[in-house]
Each structure stands twice: as C-alpha cells, then as structure tokens.
Amino acid sequence: MTTGGPTLPKTRLALPEDDAALADIFNRAHQHLAGHVTRSAADLSWRVRGQPGMSPDGAFVAEDEDGRHIGYAFIKENGDVIEFAVDPTADRKAAASALITACEDHATREGAVRMRLNVPLDDQEVAEALSEAGLAAARPEARHYITAIDPGTLLQTLLDQLPDRPIRFDLSLTDSHPWQSSTTSIARSVAVDVEPEFIVEGDQRSLNDVILGGRSPWRALLMRKVRVIPASRAPRAVRLLRRVAIDAPWFYHLGDIL
Amino acid sequence: MRFRQITPSDPKATKVEEMVDSAFGFYGAPYWRWKYASPEAPPGIIVIAEADEDVVGCSHYVSANYHLGGETRIEALFGGDLLVAPELRRQHIATELSLRSREIAVAQRPEARVVTMYTWRALGAHYEELLGYTRLKPGFAQWSKRLNWDAGVKAVLAGNEALIRSFPRLETADHGFRLELSGSPPLDFDVGEEGFIPGRKKKARVTIKVDDVGLAGGGAKARLASGLLKAFVTGRIRVTGSPRALWGLILVRGAYQRVLATLRKA
C-alpha cells in the first residue's frame, strides 16, 4: 500500500556542467537580498565546489517533470549546507523538501552529527519545508559588521547607481581617519561650481548606521547623531539618504563566511 | 613592531598558516590555503605584524563585489583571520593590527567602498567602539538538525554517566527530565539517586528548551548557573506535575550543567 503524500521533485548529483544554470537560480533567488557575491559558473567552481570538505557527491540539483533545474544544494561532509537556492518561479516548498532530504541522507551517511544551513528570514516556503523535515531555527545572530572606508566616496558611488537625482551637497565627517576626507563634495549631474544645497554632518558610526545599517535618517537627526545644515533642508536630505541607504536584508550562506 | 603585506609564497606565510591552523582547528590550514593561496581564489591581502623578525600577528582581507539588493553593487573588502600570538595578547596589538592592515588593504584596493567582517559579538563590540563599525541586523536564521542522534549524543552521555552520578545532592532529586534541543528528538531521563537514567517514568517533570546556539555558546550553562529564574520565567524551563521538581532542579543544577556541557561536546 502506498501513502498519499505529494510527490517530491527528483534530485540528482549536480555536475560542473550544471553550474551556469545553478548560478542563474542563485542570482534570481537572491535578487532582493544584500551582502552576497553574485554567482557565476566560475565562481561556483572555486567558492563552493572548491571548499575544503566539499566532495562531488554532496552536490544536488532538483529538477521538475520537464527536467528543468529548480533548485540546488551543496553540503559538506560535516553537515554544513554551504549553498542552498530554489528557483523563485518553481514550487519552492517541494523543491526545498527534496533537496533537504537529499542533504540529510548524505550527511547521515557521512556520519555528520548536525546538518545546518542559513535561510533568509522572509523565506516562508523554504522555512516550512525545513520545519516539516525536522529542522529548527535558532535565534538570528547579529555577527556581521560593516564600515564605509570613506562615507563620502561611498555615498557618491551609491548616488551614481541611481538613475536620476541631480543634486549637490557636502558631507562632513567629524571623526575622520587618516585614509578619509573630512569633507567630501558630492556632485552628481551638476557643474562643480554650483553651491551645495546642504551639508550632511556626522561621525563615522552614525553615517554607517544610516547608509548601511538600515537606521532611520529621521531618528539620526532627532538624536542629533547626524546634522543637516541648514536645518530647513532636512526633509530633502532625508529623502536622498533614504534613496541611497541599503535597506535589503543582509544574507549570506555558510559558504560565504570566508 | 612592523606591519607589512606578504604574498602566500613569502617564507613568512608558513608561520601565518601555522597560526591560523592552531587557532581555528577545523577551519585552519586547508581553509587558509583555499582562501588565500589557491589559483582560482580572488587575490587576497595578507598583512603580518613582525617583532624582531618574528611573525606575531596576521590579518587578512578578501575582495568581493557585493550585491546590495536590486541593481546596486559595491566593491568590498571582507576582513578576517585576525590573530595575535597568544603570549602577546591583551597589549592592544590586535587593535593596531586592525588599523594598519586596513590602511594597507584600502591602499591596495582603492575601488573598495566598505569593509565587512563576521565575528563574535564581544570582538564586534570592540570594532564598533574603536573602529566605527556598524552591526548589521541579521537577515537570516540558521536552521539545524541533529543527525545520528542515538549513536552520537546518547553514547557521549552514557560515557559520562559515572561523572553525572557522582554529583552530590542527586539523591534529593526525584523528577523526570526532558531536554528539548532544537532540531533534535527530545531526550527523556529520570533524575534521582541513580543519576540521569535514560527513559522517563516519573510524573513530575522538568523540561529544558535549548537552541543550538545556546548549547554551542555555553548559554545553557550560564542560564543554569545564574539565570535559572529568568529561564523559568521566559519559558525555557518548564515544570509540570509538582513544584518539588523545580526545587529538585535547583538542588542538582550542577548535575544539569554537567549533562548540558557533555551534550555540547557531542
């Protein structure tokens, strides 16, 4: 007698010739996240397949009924799933279930005492699949730290990636290090002889918090961590900072923590 | 003290590799060679601190082009593998090494806009305070599952039965104990003068919920030693059947620490 559960997609070993398709899945699945390196086939070859403890029989790809790649997982001999991605357009829960089953079988055979992997907090479908497979989530740990090498240059780089916004302002760093400019003129799409509209002033950590750490610019202003001169330009400065600030959740796989 | 950049083929690189291997164990020398010396790896930056020609510290950076959501990209330096010789620690050499190595790395990679690192909270607080780093809110959770549970964990516990049994005051305890370790089947014991006996028949029960992070980081031990009440209030410790079980837990908390410490090694 057979039981009536849903049929999971089939999995097989992922071969190097699959890597271009796997990198494409990774990049689409992680489009809304921050803090990872965009994958290419060559990158998968070194970053994932080349890691110590990673063997070819720990690489799995899930396929749908038409043989299309819908997800993949790389698990090391110690049970660390160093990369795990599911196609955003596929039946993600089913693909995740198939892949985690393949990983668990492999890790059990290898004698690992624990299997673990990182999953974005907003990925409910994969979370459900893992929960049903008996995995449990630990409390998220904040152990990733970041600093701008030079906040002015960083702001300029981020502004340059916006499609519009002609504006000029100065950024004044109150605790600059030897490798930083204390004042940076942020000029974009305007002549350099145009007077700055305003000055944003703050210390390194406060500016990091606003530009990279997802902290509210308004809150930074109210707490007097960041100043806008003249104060009447604060709404415009806040709108600008909000546009360039990194608000995507930071995510990295176990294999990304080099 | 002198700070300078070396390549993986530099004679001093052997000493760096040894330092990393002795400090990081499983993630030691093979990882160091993979990250910094394999031909496919992006060029890394290795900075050493030297005193009297001896390598007394090292710091490393890897270049990466980070995706920041949407179409935004940025060049970054990922810092890590920062070490100081054990006999020279607590002399602020790591702080000096962090600053000087970052200067060298920034000069080497002028296109980089941010420096990131992944580290322990205690060290991270140091970086926040002294070097202006910001701690990022985590965008993920780590999921885990214990495997080969019966063969692995129970065997370790069984091997330590004598230690557990010799703990004083166990004869005063009389309750069942269920350990709910996240990602694992529950473990049941009867606690009494015979020690922690696998299987549970006693009605009064103490349940302790521990996640993998708490167990690995020693949090469970700390909670039992100093935060027993807090754990009880927050629901990580539950007592059913009889309040005496809680008193029993308090009396034999040292034995509980021993059990959890043993599991941590599994």
XYZ file of C-alpha atoms in Angstrom:
524
model
C 0.000 0.000 0.000
C 1.317 3.441 -0.791
C 0.783 6.517 1.286
C -0.689 9.554 -0.325
C 1.827 12.383 0.204
C 2.772 14.825 -2.501
C 5.406 13.633 -4.946
C 8.639 15.497 -4.487
C 10.748 16.649 -7.412
C 13.586 14.290 -8.188
C 17.147 15.127 -7.261
C 20.422 14.024 -8.752
C 24.085 14.907 -8.316
C 24.872 18.377 -9.633
C 27.684 18.227 -12.160
C 30.060 21.052 -13.121
C 28.191 21.426 -16.433
C 25.085 22.377 -14.400
C 26.850 25.295 -12.733
C 25.789 28.027 -15.179
C 22.128 27.132 -14.611
C 22.676 26.912 -10.845
C 24.328 30.340 -10.757
C 21.310 31.736 -12.594
C 18.980 30.254 -9.963
C 21.116 31.699 -7.179
C 21.132 35.195 -8.652
C 17.363 35.281 -9.215
C 16.605 33.789 -5.796
C 18.821 36.338 -4.013
C 17.914 39.428 -6.038
C 16.154 41.127 -3.105
C 18.898 40.398 -0.570
C 22.136 42.208 0.250
C 25.644 41.208 1.210
C 26.398 38.333 -1.127
C 28.545 37.922 -4.199
C 26.669 37.465 -7.457
C 27.400 33.958 -8.674
C 28.875 32.781 -11.953
C 29.766 29.239 -13.013
C 33.442 30.019 -12.433
C 32.633 31.438 -9.018
C 30.701 28.308 -8.027
C 33.704 26.243 -9.071
C 36.028 27.885 -6.540
C 33.714 29.252 -3.854
C 31.520 26.187 -3.491
C 32.933 23.100 -5.174
C 36.498 24.003 -4.180
C 35.880 24.411 -0.448
C 37.720 22.013 1.865
C 35.377 19.229 2.960
C 33.186 19.574 -0.129
C 33.002 16.419 -2.235
C 31.269 15.952 -5.606
C 28.707 13.591 -4.052
C 27.463 16.375 -1.775
C 26.183 18.485 -4.683
C 22.500 18.086 -5.528
C 20.190 19.599 -8.102
C 16.383 19.290 -8.111
C 14.544 19.026 -11.410
C 10.893 19.378 -12.341
C 8.992 16.919 -14.567
C 10.414 18.579 -17.672
C 13.985 18.213 -16.466
C 14.294 21.929 -15.689
C 16.620 22.892 -12.809
C 14.513 24.246 -9.942
C 16.994 24.325 -7.075
C 20.292 23.077 -5.767
C 22.203 22.405 -2.554
C 25.849 21.837 -1.686
C 26.546 20.062 1.588
C 29.913 19.341 3.112
C 30.954 16.166 4.890
C 30.451 17.844 8.284
C 26.786 18.594 7.510
C 27.190 22.296 6.628
C 24.933 23.173 3.694
C 27.154 25.881 2.266
C 24.786 26.899 -0.508
C 21.073 26.331 -0.994
C 18.862 28.069 -3.549
C 15.445 27.426 -5.039
C 14.073 28.928 -8.237
C 11.631 31.737 -7.312
C 9.222 30.578 -10.052
C 9.103 26.904 -9.056
C 7.141 25.032 -6.388
C 9.664 26.222 -3.858
C 8.488 24.231 -0.870
C 8.538 20.947 -2.766
C 11.950 21.671 -4.263
C 13.335 22.611 -0.841
C 11.898 19.422 0.694
C 13.515 17.260 -1.995
C 16.874 18.964 -1.600
C 16.954 18.853 2.202
C 16.058 15.150 2.097
C 18.992 14.516 -0.243
C 21.264 16.553 2.021
C 20.172 14.735 5.170
C 20.691 11.328 3.585
C 24.173 12.377 2.514
C 25.117 13.885 5.890
C 23.816 10.827 7.758
C 25.849 8.525 5.528
C 28.944 10.671 6.154
C 28.433 10.367 9.917
C 27.805 14.074 10.479
C 26.234 14.893 13.856
C 24.485 18.029 12.664
C 23.136 19.474 9.445
C 22.743 23.262 9.261
C 22.058 25.985 6.748
C 21.198 29.679 6.614
C 17.784 30.733 5.319
C 16.511 34.300 4.757
C 14.009 35.347 7.418
C 11.372 36.157 4.789
C 11.576 32.796 3.011
C 8.417 31.170 4.383
C 8.195 28.371 1.831
C 11.688 27.052 2.485
C 11.166 27.529 6.237
C 8.035 25.375 6.086
C 9.879 22.658 4.180
C 12.722 22.641 6.701
C 10.357 22.622 9.650
C 8.499 19.637 8.227
C 11.860 17.889 7.750
C 12.583 18.275 11.480
C 14.974 21.209 11.360
C 14.678 24.051 13.859
C 15.660 27.679 13.545
C 17.975 29.274 16.064
C 17.641 32.884 17.167
C 19.093 35.143 14.458
C 22.544 36.283 15.469
C 23.920 39.702 14.586
C 27.566 38.967 13.929
C 28.168 40.818 10.689
C 29.853 44.215 10.903
C 30.417 46.839 8.260
C 32.024 50.228 7.860
C 32.422 52.624 4.972
C 36.050 53.148 4.036
C 35.088 56.731 3.295
C 31.420 57.691 3.722
C 31.673 60.448 1.112
C 33.060 58.176 -1.587
C 30.531 55.516 -0.645
C 27.639 57.963 -0.951
C 28.947 59.141 -4.315
C 29.164 55.530 -5.540
C 25.613 54.780 -4.415
C 24.282 58.001 -5.944
C 25.973 57.149 -9.230
C 23.859 53.979 -9.400
C 20.608 55.912 -9.165
C 19.007 56.703 -12.498
C 18.388 60.368 -11.762
C 18.698 62.907 -8.955
C 20.846 65.857 -9.943
C 21.947 67.290 -6.632
C 24.982 68.597 -4.893
C 25.729 68.525 -1.199
C 28.716 68.260 1.087
C 29.315 65.504 3.572
C 31.280 66.441 6.674
C 32.839 63.669 8.728
C 33.500 64.713 12.305
C 35.884 61.903 13.272
C 37.796 61.127 10.098
C 40.587 58.576 9.996
C 43.871 59.147 8.115
C 42.534 57.471 4.976
C 39.329 59.537 4.892
C 38.453 63.034 3.732
C 36.885 65.096 6.491
C 34.709 66.850 3.897
C 33.552 65.406 0.600
C 31.694 67.276 -2.096
C 29.044 65.006 -3.535
C 28.480 66.363 -7.001
C 26.323 64.499 -9.452
C 24.946 65.619 -12.782
C 25.648 69.241 -11.987
C 28.578 71.568 -12.567
C 31.066 71.574 -9.725
C 30.847 75.346 -9.287
C 27.253 75.082 -8.101
C 26.954 75.803 -4.400
C 25.961 72.812 -2.279
C 22.310 72.705 -1.336
C 23.095 71.472 2.133
C 25.720 69.829 4.296
C 25.233 66.447 5.985
C 27.434 66.169 9.065
C 28.034 63.210 11.331
C 30.524 60.760 12.751
C 31.576 57.569 11.004
C 29.402 55.221 13.021
C 26.240 57.320 12.750
C 26.665 57.652 8.993
C 27.331 53.923 8.738
C 24.134 53.290 10.679
C 22.087 55.381 8.267
C 23.675 54.435 4.947
C 24.477 50.762 5.571
C 22.729 49.665 8.754
C 19.111 50.421 7.878
C 18.696 53.016 10.667
C 16.164 55.810 10.117
C 17.704 59.116 8.966
C 14.946 60.984 10.817
C 15.820 59.211 14.021
C 19.514 60.018 13.498
C 18.585 63.672 13.046
C 16.352 63.773 16.100
C 19.012 62.064 18.200
C 21.484 64.660 16.886
C 23.730 61.911 15.549
C 23.555 63.463 12.105
C 23.009 67.156 11.301
C 21.777 68.829 8.157
C 22.889 72.403 7.565
C 20.764 74.408 7.065
C 18.101 72.544 9.039
C 15.418 73.686 6.607
C 16.909 71.279 4.042
C 16.487 68.273 6.352
C 13.446 66.815 4.529
C 15.319 66.890 1.222
C 18.433 65.374 2.794
C 16.396 62.619 4.426
C 14.672 61.766 1.124
C 18.062 61.480 -0.512
C 19.571 59.347 2.254
C 16.552 57.057 2.143
C 17.016 56.534 -1.576
C 20.658 55.518 -1.321
C 20.525 53.700 2.023
C 20.808 49.926 1.867
C 17.536 48.523 3.170
C 17.675 44.991 1.767
C 18.138 42.270 4.414
C 21.735 41.101 4.688
C 22.066 37.449 3.916
C 24.909 35.047 3.421
C 25.230 31.325 3.162
C 27.563 29.334 5.359
C 29.900 29.166 2.375
C 30.022 32.959 2.129
C 31.625 33.402 5.534
C 35.143 33.123 4.294
C 56.601 46.465 15.594
C 56.413 46.359 11.814
C 53.324 45.776 9.678
C 53.631 44.678 6.063
C 51.841 42.813 3.324
C 53.093 39.425 2.196
C 52.122 37.003 -0.572
C 51.215 33.338 0.001
C 54.637 32.389 -1.400
C 56.524 34.536 1.147
C 58.636 32.446 3.576
C 56.739 34.084 6.467
C 53.434 32.757 5.065
C 54.236 29.345 6.567
C 54.168 30.883 10.031
C 50.851 32.588 9.259
C 49.401 29.284 8.092
C 50.562 27.634 11.325
C 48.992 30.379 13.433
C 45.664 30.069 11.614
C 45.756 26.282 11.874
C 46.411 26.263 15.603
C 43.735 28.894 16.276
C 40.890 27.737 14.063
C 41.249 23.947 14.094
C 38.783 22.514 11.583
C 38.754 25.818 9.675
C 42.556 26.091 9.799
C 45.285 25.467 7.247
C 43.182 23.877 4.443
C 40.817 26.853 4.538
C 43.688 29.321 4.619
C 45.241 27.744 1.508
C 41.836 27.637 -0.233
C 41.048 31.294 0.526
C 44.414 32.925 0.009
C 46.694 30.585 -1.946
C 44.577 28.726 -4.494
C 44.965 29.998 -8.067
C 41.176 30.315 -8.558
C 40.674 32.493 -5.478
C 40.309 36.259 -5.878
C 43.557 37.921 -4.799
C 43.591 38.233 -1.033
C 45.567 40.604 1.157
C 47.700 39.118 3.925
C 49.204 41.535 6.449
C 51.601 40.436 9.168
C 52.850 42.090 12.338
C 56.520 41.429 12.988
C 58.607 41.918 16.100
C 62.313 41.089 15.890
C 61.656 39.376 12.541
C 59.139 37.026 14.183
C 55.540 36.918 12.955
C 53.435 37.872 15.983
C 50.125 38.591 14.264
C 48.247 38.430 10.999
C 45.186 39.924 9.368
C 43.531 39.103 6.051
C 41.168 40.647 3.514
C 39.343 39.197 0.518
C 37.952 41.373 -2.289
C 34.332 40.927 -3.275
C 31.751 42.670 -5.389
C 28.687 42.778 -3.152
C 25.140 42.742 -4.360
C 23.127 45.163 -2.207
C 19.581 44.449 -3.389
C 18.021 45.477 -6.686
C 20.689 46.582 -9.147
C 23.062 48.124 -6.605
C 26.571 46.713 -6.402
C 29.612 47.727 -4.443
C 33.239 46.710 -4.139
C 34.028 45.457 -0.664
C 36.844 44.106 1.453
C 35.907 41.190 3.689
C 38.238 41.122 6.686
C 39.007 38.055 8.742
C 41.508 35.624 10.213
C 42.880 38.262 12.601
C 45.269 36.681 15.073
C 47.898 37.702 17.617
C 50.389 35.286 19.179
C 48.912 34.040 22.483
C 51.797 35.335 24.611
C 51.347 38.870 23.250
C 47.602 39.244 23.651
C 45.964 41.975 25.771
C 48.565 44.520 24.646
C 46.328 46.213 22.044
C 48.305 44.647 19.204
C 45.083 43.435 17.539
C 43.692 46.974 17.505
C 46.879 48.342 15.973
C 46.982 45.443 13.519
C 43.340 46.055 12.535
C 44.012 49.726 11.829
C 47.300 49.252 9.990
C 46.130 46.278 7.963
C 43.023 48.216 6.933
C 45.214 51.086 5.735
C 47.277 48.642 3.682
C 44.186 46.900 2.283
C 42.472 50.190 1.383
C 45.615 51.366 -0.415
C 45.742 48.070 -2.320
C 42.064 48.186 -3.335
C 41.139 51.825 -3.924
C 37.939 50.708 -5.632
C 36.632 49.185 -2.378
C 33.957 51.228 -0.620
C 33.212 49.199 2.505
C 34.956 46.781 4.827
C 32.913 43.990 6.361
C 33.631 41.251 8.821
C 31.925 38.364 10.540
C 32.925 37.895 14.137
C 31.861 37.219 17.698
C 29.750 39.806 19.479
C 32.434 40.549 22.082
C 35.044 41.292 19.435
C 32.442 43.061 17.305
C 31.664 45.451 20.161
C 35.349 46.295 20.212
C 35.210 47.090 16.491
C 32.120 49.226 16.955
C 33.717 51.218 19.739
C 37.216 51.686 18.376
C 36.875 51.450 14.628
C 33.418 52.826 13.890
C 31.867 49.626 12.562
C 28.107 49.110 12.490
C 26.489 45.824 13.458
C 24.068 44.701 10.782
C 20.646 43.332 11.597
C 20.666 39.673 10.603
C 18.517 38.898 7.591
C 18.564 35.150 8.130
C 18.187 32.393 10.659
C 20.340 29.338 10.953
C 18.363 26.116 10.725
C 19.799 22.889 12.022
C 19.032 19.305 12.811
C 20.947 16.863 14.916
C 21.829 13.736 12.994
C 22.882 10.273 14.115
C 21.355 11.244 17.466
C 21.169 7.843 19.143
C 24.593 6.741 18.036
C 26.298 10.024 18.775
C 24.776 12.025 21.576
C 23.488 9.219 23.769
C 26.836 7.435 23.504
C 28.596 10.540 24.783
C 26.139 10.806 27.664
C 26.485 7.152 28.524
C 30.239 7.550 28.679
C 29.830 10.254 31.276
C 27.281 8.525 33.463
C 29.777 7.968 36.245
C 30.616 11.645 36.365
C 26.987 12.636 36.487
C 26.116 10.028 39.077
C 28.874 11.164 41.424
C 27.343 14.610 41.682
C 26.220 15.500 45.235
C 22.580 16.017 46.179
C 21.264 13.826 43.358
C 19.597 11.639 45.968
C 17.367 14.591 46.854
C 16.052 14.936 43.298
C 13.020 12.978 42.243
C 11.657 14.008 38.869
C 11.697 13.335 35.173
C 13.776 15.481 32.845
C 13.061 16.188 29.216
C 15.640 18.045 27.158
C 14.194 19.717 24.081
C 17.165 20.675 21.974
C 16.051 22.479 18.832
C 16.295 20.330 15.729
C 16.553 17.130 17.741
C 14.222 14.486 19.115
C 13.546 15.080 22.837
C 15.731 13.282 25.359
C 13.992 11.875 28.450
C 15.573 10.882 31.756
C 14.554 10.041 35.273
C 16.613 12.034 37.756
C 17.256 10.646 41.211
C 19.844 8.988 43.376
C 20.869 6.741 40.476
C 21.753 9.755 38.371
C 20.274 10.590 34.962
C 18.675 7.379 33.742
C 17.521 7.389 30.084
C 13.766 6.923 29.681
C 11.175 8.609 31.876
C 8.661 7.146 34.259
C 8.380 9.791 36.971
C 5.366 12.032 36.820
C 6.830 15.386 37.899
C 8.792 16.763 35.019
C 11.338 19.476 34.277
C 11.617 20.439 30.623
C 14.529 22.492 29.384
C 14.397 24.045 25.932
C 17.778 24.915 24.446
C 18.548 26.022 20.918
C 21.702 25.015 19.188
C 23.262 28.446 19.575
C 22.634 28.409 23.312
C 24.131 24.968 23.649
C 27.166 25.681 21.477
C 27.858 29.028 23.079
C 27.533 27.852 26.637
C 24.343 29.839 27.164
C 22.604 26.888 28.707
C 25.327 26.545 31.258
C 25.230 30.225 32.101
C 21.481 30.173 32.382
C 21.553 27.289 34.785
C 24.243 28.840 36.932
C 22.984 32.376 37.212
C 19.759 32.781 35.289
C 17.703 29.840 36.435
C 14.814 32.016 37.481
C 14.970 34.016 34.248
C 14.872 30.823 32.213
C 11.870 29.689 34.231
C 10.033 32.992 33.726
C 10.761 33.110 29.992
C 9.561 29.547 29.477
C 12.855 27.930 28.551
C 12.462 25.821 31.668
C 9.028 24.379 32.356
C 7.967 22.379 35.354
C 4.881 20.187 35.348
C 3.371 17.801 37.875
C 4.848 19.112 41.119
C 6.620 22.283 42.263
C 9.043 19.989 44.052
C 10.548 19.203 40.663
C 11.699 22.815 40.362
C 13.277 22.588 43.798
C 14.910 19.359 42.689
C 16.298 21.105 39.626
C 17.724 23.896 41.778
C 19.356 21.416 44.117
C 21.016 19.423 41.374
C 21.657 22.216 38.908
C 25.332 21.321 38.872
C 24.464 17.909 37.502
C 22.291 19.530 34.859
C 25.213 21.713 33.887
C 27.297 18.597 33.506
C 24.721 16.966 31.237
C 24.409 20.032 29.015
C 28.163 20.580 28.893
C 28.554 16.955 27.834
C 25.978 17.373 25.097
C 27.790 20.450 23.877
C 30.801 18.283 23.096
C 28.728 15.853 21.046
